[in-house]
Amino acid sequence: MKQVDRVVDAFRKRFGTEPEIVARAPGRVNLLGAHVDYSEGWVLPAAIDRAVWVAARRAPRPRTRVGALDFGEEAAFDAARPEPPVAERGGDAAWVDYPRGLAWALREQGVDVPAIEAAFGGDLPVGAGVSSSAAVEMAFLVAWEQLAGFRLSGIDRAQIGRTVENEYVGVQSGIMDQFASVHGREGNALLLDCRSLEHELIPTPDDLVFLVADTGVRRALASGTGFNDRKSECFRAADLLRPHLPELSTLRDLEPADLDRLQRVLKPPLDGRARHVVTECRRVRDGAEALRRGDLHALGDLMAQSHRSSRNDYEVSIEELDVLQEAAAGAEGCYGARLTGAGFGGCVTAIASESTADHVRRQTASAFEHRFGRRPKIHTCRVGAGAGIVGR
Ligand code: GLA
């Protein structure tokens, strides 16, 4: 059954009526630009053909009710007075904190958020590094806009989503995931400057396939991993460098020559963090240029370098990711591979062509199975369209 029919069906069963609208927002892969968005660097993501769908209508009662198909659960909240952010309540974030956080963030901006009834689900693996949470936020935002009759620009949509993550859920992420979900276009990757938010669509070959290989290892980002630590380390490194480079605002402003000259100012692990950001920003712009020329081999080499830098200098890889990356990148017909998303678990994204994808998938799966005794899930994805209302 198509995902859109699945959520509409679930909506009908739960609410006994037809939804007024269905919104869809995709996940993303990130070809290059690991952990540089919150330092205002450049990233090269692409929206994928896997997404979250929300079937919804304005609610006849004051409470918002949301059914989550993929969790088999329902939650209700008051969109006019949503509970305070997760950090103030204690405990971990739950799936409902994404739509509820959206109501909270919109109200903080003075937007009137009516109660809705909704059912949502999709085909994005959760917690795997393909931005299922950004997809939930963007799909609900598009749905709410349509039902309530307000309109936000793409940039405002992405910024509201980031506010949900940073201020409601408590993950200090950057703007890349929401931006890619909103601004992605079929047949294109997206070069985004995370400071100016200027972006350029770069065409991708028609037969480009993303193999998203899942370690099966999950870490909650708000607690228990180094995600927020990495962001503080970058800001600390920038603070230490600023007396020597008064123009520097974030690590994005650091030139390779300055880093060499000022190496002694930063002690481990801050020197590695800064080196990763500087070299990764360069790789993103070189990778964009390679993609413009249609040179996937050059792009793939940069992905392998990015993985090494994420592992050695930024320290966000784990052995499971390294095994998948090495196996995929070494398989005949694979252009390149790197960990995707936040790291610390989740997935590796490899790029290949339609004709070689099967072989790369098999090689990657058997190397992982050989080492860890279990078969990894490998999702085959292609470039997909950005968020919007879908017809039925
Ligand atoms: C997560 C965050 C993004 C970005 C990546 C790492 O996906 O949500 O903002 O920081 O990790 O590149």
Coordinates of C-alpha atoms and ligand atoms in Angstrom, one line a residue:
M1 CA 0.0 0.0 0.0
K2 CA 1.3 3.5 -0.8
Q3 CA 2.3 5.5 2.3
V4 CA -0.2 8.2 1.5
D5 CA -3.0 5.7 1.4
R6 CA -1.8 4.1 4.6
V7 CA -2.0 7.4 6.6
V8 CA -5.3 8.3 5.1
D9 CA -6.7 4.9 6.0
A10 CA -5.4 5.2 9.5
F11 CA -6.9 8.7 9.8
R12 CA -10.3 7.4 8.7
K13 CA -10.3 4.6 11.1
R14 CA -9.2 6.8 14.0
F15 CA -11.4 9.8 13.4
G16 CA -14.2 8.3 11.4
T17 CA -14.0 10.9 8.7
E18 CA -11.9 12.1 5.7
P19 CA -8.8 14.2 6.3
E20 CA -8.9 17.7 4.8
I21 CA -5.3 17.5 3.7
V22 CA -2.2 15.3 3.4
A23 CA 1.3 16.8 3.9
R24 CA 4.6 15.1 3.1
A25 CA 8.1 16.0 4.1
P26 CA 11.2 13.9 3.1
G27 CA 14.3 12.8 5.0
R28 CA 17.7 13.6 3.7
V29 CA 21.2 12.3 3.1
N30 CA 24.2 14.5 3.5
L31 CA 26.8 14.0 0.9
L32 CA 29.4 16.2 2.5
G33 CA 29.4 18.7 5.5
A34 CA 29.5 16.6 8.7
H35 CA 28.9 18.6 11.8
V36 CA 29.6 22.0 10.2
D37 CA 26.1 23.5 10.0
Y38 CA 26.0 24.7 13.6
S39 CA 29.4 26.4 12.9
E40 CA 27.7 28.2 10.0
G41 CA 29.7 26.2 7.4
W42 CA 28.6 24.7 4.1
V43 CA 26.7 21.5 3.6
L44 CA 25.7 19.4 0.6
P45 CA 22.6 17.4 1.4
A46 CA 19.9 16.0 -0.8
A47 CA 16.2 15.2 0.0
I48 CA 15.4 11.5 -0.5
D49 CA 12.4 9.6 -1.8
R50 CA 11.5 8.4 1.7
A51 CA 9.3 10.6 3.9
V52 CA 6.8 11.3 6.6
W53 CA 3.1 11.8 5.6
V54 CA 0.6 13.6 7.8
A55 CA -3.2 13.3 7.1
A56 CA -5.0 16.0 9.1
R57 CA -8.0 18.1 9.6
R58 CA -9.0 21.0 12.0
A59 CA -10.2 19.5 15.2
P60 CA -13.8 19.9 16.3
R61 CA -12.6 19.9 19.9
P62 CA -9.9 22.0 21.7
R63 CA -7.4 19.2 22.0
T64 CA -5.0 18.2 19.3
R65 CA -4.9 14.4 18.8
V66 CA -2.1 12.7 16.9
G67 CA -1.9 9.1 16.0
A68 CA 1.6 7.7 15.2
L69 CA 1.1 4.7 12.9
D70 CA 4.7 3.5 13.1
F71 CA 4.6 3.4 16.9
G72 CA 1.0 2.2 17.3
E73 CA 0.3 5.1 19.7
E74 CA -1.8 8.2 20.1
A75 CA -1.1 11.3 22.1
A76 CA -3.1 14.5 22.8
F77 CA -2.1 18.0 23.8
D78 CA -3.4 21.5 23.9
A79 CA -1.8 23.3 21.0
A80 CA -2.8 26.7 22.5
R81 CA -0.9 25.9 25.7
P82 CA 1.6 23.1 25.0
E83 CA 3.6 21.6 27.9
P84 CA 7.0 23.4 28.5
P85 CA 10.2 22.2 26.8
V86 CA 11.5 18.7 27.6
A87 CA 14.5 20.0 29.7
E88 CA 12.0 21.8 32.1
R89 CA 9.9 18.7 32.5
G90 CA 12.8 16.2 32.8
G91 CA 13.0 12.8 31.0
D92 CA 13.7 12.1 27.4
A93 CA 11.9 13.5 24.3
A94 CA 9.1 11.3 22.9
W95 CA 7.8 11.4 19.3
V96 CA 4.9 13.7 20.4
D97 CA 7.5 16.3 21.4
Y98 CA 8.0 17.1 17.7
P99 CA 4.4 18.1 16.7
R100 CA 3.9 19.5 20.2
G101 CA 7.2 21.4 20.1
L102 CA 6.1 22.9 16.8
A103 CA 2.9 24.2 18.3
W104 CA 5.1 25.6 21.2
A105 CA 7.6 27.3 18.8
L106 CA 4.9 28.7 16.6
R107 CA 3.1 30.2 19.6
E108 CA 6.4 31.7 20.8
Q109 CA 6.5 33.5 17.5
G110 CA 3.0 34.8 18.0
V111 CA 1.3 32.5 15.5
D112 CA -2.2 31.3 16.4
V113 CA -2.1 27.5 16.3
P114 CA -5.5 25.8 16.1
A115 CA -6.2 22.2 17.3
I116 CA -5.9 19.5 14.7
E117 CA -6.5 15.8 14.4
A118 CA -3.8 14.0 12.6
A119 CA -2.4 10.5 11.7
F120 CA 1.2 10.2 10.5
G121 CA 3.7 7.6 9.4
G122 CA 6.2 7.0 6.7
D123 CA 9.1 4.9 5.4
L124 CA 12.0 6.7 7.0
P125 CA 14.0 4.7 9.5
V126 CA 13.9 6.4 12.9
G127 CA 17.1 7.5 14.6
A128 CA 19.2 6.3 11.6
G129 CA 20.7 9.7 10.6
V130 CA 18.3 10.4 7.7
S131 CA 16.4 13.1 9.6
S132 CA 13.2 11.5 10.5
S133 CA 12.6 14.1 13.2
A134 CA 13.1 17.0 10.8
A135 CA 10.7 15.3 8.4
V136 CA 8.0 15.0 11.1
E137 CA 8.4 18.7 12.0
M138 CA 8.3 19.9 8.4
A139 CA 5.3 17.6 7.5
F140 CA 3.3 18.9 10.5
L141 CA 4.3 22.5 9.8
V142 CA 3.1 22.3 6.2
A143 CA -0.1 20.6 7.4
W144 CA -0.7 23.3 10.1
E145 CA 0.0 26.1 7.6
Q146 CA -2.6 24.7 5.2
L147 CA -5.2 24.1 7.9
A148 CA -4.8 27.4 9.7
G149 CA -4.2 29.5 6.6
F150 CA -0.9 31.0 7.5
R151 CA 2.2 30.9 5.2
L152 CA 5.8 30.8 6.1
S153 CA 8.8 31.1 3.7
G154 CA 11.0 28.0 3.3
I155 CA 13.7 29.7 5.5
D156 CA 11.2 30.4 8.2
R157 CA 10.0 26.8 8.1
A158 CA 13.5 25.5 8.5
Q159 CA 14.2 28.0 11.3
I160 CA 11.1 27.0 13.3
G161 CA 12.1 23.4 13.0
R162 CA 15.5 24.2 14.3
T163 CA 13.9 26.0 17.2
V164 CA 11.9 22.9 18.1
E165 CA 15.1 20.9 18.2
N166 CA 17.3 23.4 20.0
E167 CA 14.8 24.9 22.5
Y168 CA 12.1 22.3 22.9
V169 CA 13.7 18.9 22.4
G170 CA 17.2 20.0 23.6
V171 CA 19.4 19.0 20.7
Q172 CA 21.8 21.7 19.6
S173 CA 21.6 20.8 15.9
G174 CA 22.0 23.1 13.0
I175 CA 19.6 24.0 10.2
M176 CA 20.7 21.5 7.6
D177 CA 18.0 18.8 8.1
Q178 CA 15.0 21.0 8.0
F179 CA 16.4 23.1 5.2
A180 CA 17.0 20.0 3.0
S181 CA 13.5 18.7 3.8
V182 CA 11.9 21.9 2.7
H183 CA 14.1 23.0 -0.1
G184 CA 15.1 19.6 -1.6
R185 CA 14.1 19.1 -5.3
E186 CA 13.8 16.0 -7.3
G187 CA 17.0 15.4 -9.3
N188 CA 19.1 17.8 -7.3
A189 CA 21.4 18.1 -4.3
L190 CA 21.6 21.3 -2.4
L191 CA 24.6 23.4 -1.6
L192 CA 23.7 25.4 1.5
D193 CA 25.7 28.2 3.1
C194 CA 24.5 27.8 6.7
R195 CA 25.4 31.4 7.6
S196 CA 23.7 33.4 4.8
L197 CA 21.3 30.5 4.0
E198 CA 21.9 31.1 0.3
H199 CA 21.5 27.8 -1.5
E200 CA 22.1 26.4 -4.9
L201 CA 20.5 23.4 -6.5
I202 CA 23.1 21.1 -8.2
P203 CA 21.7 18.5 -10.6
T204 CA 22.5 14.8 -9.8
P205 CA 22.8 12.0 -12.4
D206 CA 19.4 10.2 -13.1
D207 CA 20.8 6.8 -12.0
L208 CA 22.3 8.0 -8.7
V209 CA 21.4 5.7 -5.8
F210 CA 22.0 6.2 -2.1
L211 CA 22.6 3.1 -0.1
V212 CA 21.8 3.9 3.5
A213 CA 23.4 1.1 5.6
D214 CA 22.2 1.0 9.2
T215 CA 24.4 -0.1 12.0
G216 CA 21.3 -0.7 14.1
V217 CA 23.1 1.2 16.9
R218 CA 20.9 4.0 18.4
R219 CA 21.9 6.8 20.7
A220 CA 19.5 9.5 21.9
L221 CA 21.0 12.8 20.8
A222 CA 19.8 15.0 23.6
S223 CA 21.4 12.9 26.2
G224 CA 24.0 10.2 26.3
T225 CA 26.0 11.2 23.3
G226 CA 28.6 13.9 22.5
F227 CA 26.4 15.9 20.1
N228 CA 25.9 18.9 22.3
D229 CA 29.5 18.5 23.6
R230 CA 30.8 18.7 20.0
K231 CA 28.9 22.0 19.5
S232 CA 30.3 23.5 22.8
E233 CA 33.8 22.3 21.8
C234 CA 33.5 24.2 18.5
F235 CA 32.4 27.3 20.2
R236 CA 35.1 27.0 22.8
A237 CA 37.7 26.6 20.1
A238 CA 36.3 29.7 18.4
D239 CA 36.5 31.7 21.7
L240 CA 40.1 30.7 22.1
L241 CA 41.1 31.7 18.6
R242 CA 39.2 35.1 18.6
P243 CA 41.9 37.1 20.5
H244 CA 44.2 36.2 17.6
L245 CA 41.6 36.6 14.8
P246 CA 39.2 39.3 15.9
E247 CA 37.1 38.9 12.7
L248 CA 36.4 35.2 13.5
S249 CA 32.8 34.6 14.6
T250 CA 32.6 30.8 14.2
L251 CA 35.0 28.1 13.1
R252 CA 33.7 28.6 9.5
D253 CA 35.8 31.8 9.4
L254 CA 39.0 29.9 10.0
E255 CA 41.4 29.5 7.0
P256 CA 43.8 26.5 6.8
A257 CA 46.8 28.8 7.1
D258 CA 45.5 30.4 10.3
L259 CA 44.9 27.0 11.8
D260 CA 48.5 26.0 11.1
R261 CA 49.8 29.2 12.5
L262 CA 47.6 29.0 15.6
Q263 CA 47.8 25.3 16.2
R264 CA 49.3 25.8 19.7
V265 CA 46.3 27.9 20.9
L266 CA 44.1 24.8 20.8
K267 CA 44.8 21.7 22.9
P268 CA 43.3 18.3 22.1
P269 CA 40.6 17.6 21.4
L270 CA 39.8 21.2 20.3
D271 CA 42.6 21.2 17.7
G272 CA 41.0 18.2 16.0
R273 CA 37.5 19.7 16.1
A274 CA 38.8 22.9 14.4
R275 CA 40.8 20.9 11.8
H276 CA 37.7 18.9 10.9
V277 CA 35.5 22.0 10.4
V278 CA 38.1 23.8 8.3
T279 CA 38.9 20.8 6.1
E280 CA 35.2 19.7 5.8
C281 CA 34.1 23.2 4.7
R282 CA 36.7 23.0 1.9
R283 CA 35.6 19.5 1.0
V284 CA 32.0 20.6 0.7
R285 CA 32.9 23.3 -1.8
D286 CA 35.2 21.0 -3.7
G287 CA 32.5 18.3 -3.7
A288 CA 29.9 20.7 -5.1
E289 CA 32.3 21.6 -7.9
A290 CA 32.8 17.8 -8.6
L291 CA 29.1 17.3 -8.7
R292 CA 28.6 20.2 -11.1
R293 CA 31.1 18.5 -13.4
G294 CA 29.4 15.2 -12.9
D295 CA 32.6 13.7 -11.4
L296 CA 31.2 11.2 -8.9
H297 CA 34.6 9.6 -8.4
A298 CA 36.0 12.9 -7.1
L299 CA 32.9 13.4 -4.9
G300 CA 33.2 9.9 -3.6
D301 CA 36.9 10.4 -2.7
L302 CA 35.9 13.5 -0.7
M303 CA 33.2 11.5 1.1
A304 CA 35.9 9.0 2.2
Q305 CA 38.1 11.8 3.4
S306 CA 35.1 13.3 5.3
H307 CA 34.5 10.0 7.0
R308 CA 38.2 9.8 8.1
S309 CA 38.1 13.3 9.4
S310 CA 34.8 12.6 11.3
R311 CA 36.4 9.6 12.8
N312 CA 39.8 10.9 13.7
D313 CA 39.4 14.6 14.3
Y314 CA 35.8 15.0 15.2
E315 CA 35.4 11.6 16.9
V316 CA 31.8 10.9 16.0
S317 CA 32.3 7.5 14.4
I318 CA 32.0 4.0 16.0
E319 CA 33.4 0.7 14.8
E320 CA 30.1 -0.4 13.2
L321 CA 30.1 2.7 11.1
D322 CA 33.8 2.3 10.1
V323 CA 33.2 -1.3 9.0
L324 CA 30.2 -0.3 6.9
Q325 CA 32.1 2.6 5.4
E326 CA 35.1 0.6 4.5
A327 CA 33.2 -2.2 3.0
A328 CA 30.9 0.0 0.9
A329 CA 33.7 2.3 -0.3
G330 CA 35.9 -0.7 -1.2
A331 CA 33.1 -2.4 -3.2
E332 CA 33.5 -2.3 -7.0
G333 CA 31.1 0.3 -8.5
C334 CA 30.8 2.4 -5.3
Y335 CA 31.9 6.0 -5.7
G336 CA 32.2 6.7 -2.0
A337 CA 30.7 6.4 1.4
R338 CA 30.7 8.2 4.8
L339 CA 28.7 8.2 8.0
T340 CA 25.6 10.3 7.6
G341 CA 23.8 12.5 10.2
A342 CA 25.1 12.9 13.7
G343 CA 27.2 9.7 13.9
F344 CA 27.6 7.8 17.2
G345 CA 25.6 5.1 15.5
G346 CA 23.0 5.4 12.8
C347 CA 23.9 4.9 9.1
V348 CA 26.6 5.2 6.5
T349 CA 25.5 6.6 3.1
A350 CA 27.2 5.2 0.0
I351 CA 26.7 6.5 -3.5
A352 CA 26.5 4.2 -6.5
S353 CA 24.7 3.8 -9.9
E354 CA 21.5 1.8 -10.5
S355 CA 23.6 -0.9 -12.2
T356 CA 26.1 -1.4 -9.4
A357 CA 23.9 -0.8 -6.4
D358 CA 23.1 -4.5 -5.8
H359 CA 26.7 -5.5 -5.8
V360 CA 27.7 -2.8 -3.4
R361 CA 24.7 -3.7 -1.1
R362 CA 25.7 -7.3 -1.0
Q363 CA 29.4 -6.7 -0.4
T364 CA 28.6 -4.2 2.4
A365 CA 26.1 -6.5 4.1
S366 CA 28.4 -9.5 4.1
A367 CA 31.4 -7.6 5.5
F368 CA 29.3 -6.3 8.3
E369 CA 27.8 -9.7 9.0
H370 CA 31.2 -11.3 9.0
R371 CA 32.4 -8.9 11.7
F372 CA 29.3 -8.5 13.8
G373 CA 27.4 -11.7 13.2
R374 CA 24.2 -9.9 12.1
R375 CA 22.9 -8.6 8.8
P376 CA 22.6 -4.8 8.6
K377 CA 19.5 -3.2 7.0
I378 CA 20.5 -1.4 3.9
H379 CA 17.9 1.1 2.5
T380 CA 18.0 1.9 -1.2
C381 CA 17.1 5.6 -1.7
R382 CA 17.1 8.1 -4.5
V383 CA 16.9 11.9 -4.7
G384 CA 13.4 13.0 -3.8
A385 CA 11.2 16.1 -3.7
G386 CA 10.9 18.6 -0.9
A387 CA 8.1 19.1 1.6
G388 CA 4.6 20.0 0.4
I389 CA 0.9 19.2 0.3
V390 CA 0.2 16.0 -1.7
G391 CA -2.7 15.2 -3.9
R392 CA -4.5 11.9 -3.5
Ligands
GLA1 C1 22.3 16.0 12.8 C2 21.8 17.5 13.0 C3 22.3 18.4 11.9 C4 23.8 18.2 11.7 C5 24.2 16.7 11.6 C6 25.7 16.5 11.5 O1 21.6 15.5 11.7 O2 20.4 17.5 13.1 O3 22.0 19.7 12.2 O4 24.5 18.8 12.7 O5 23.7 16.0 12.6 O6 26.2 16.9 10.3

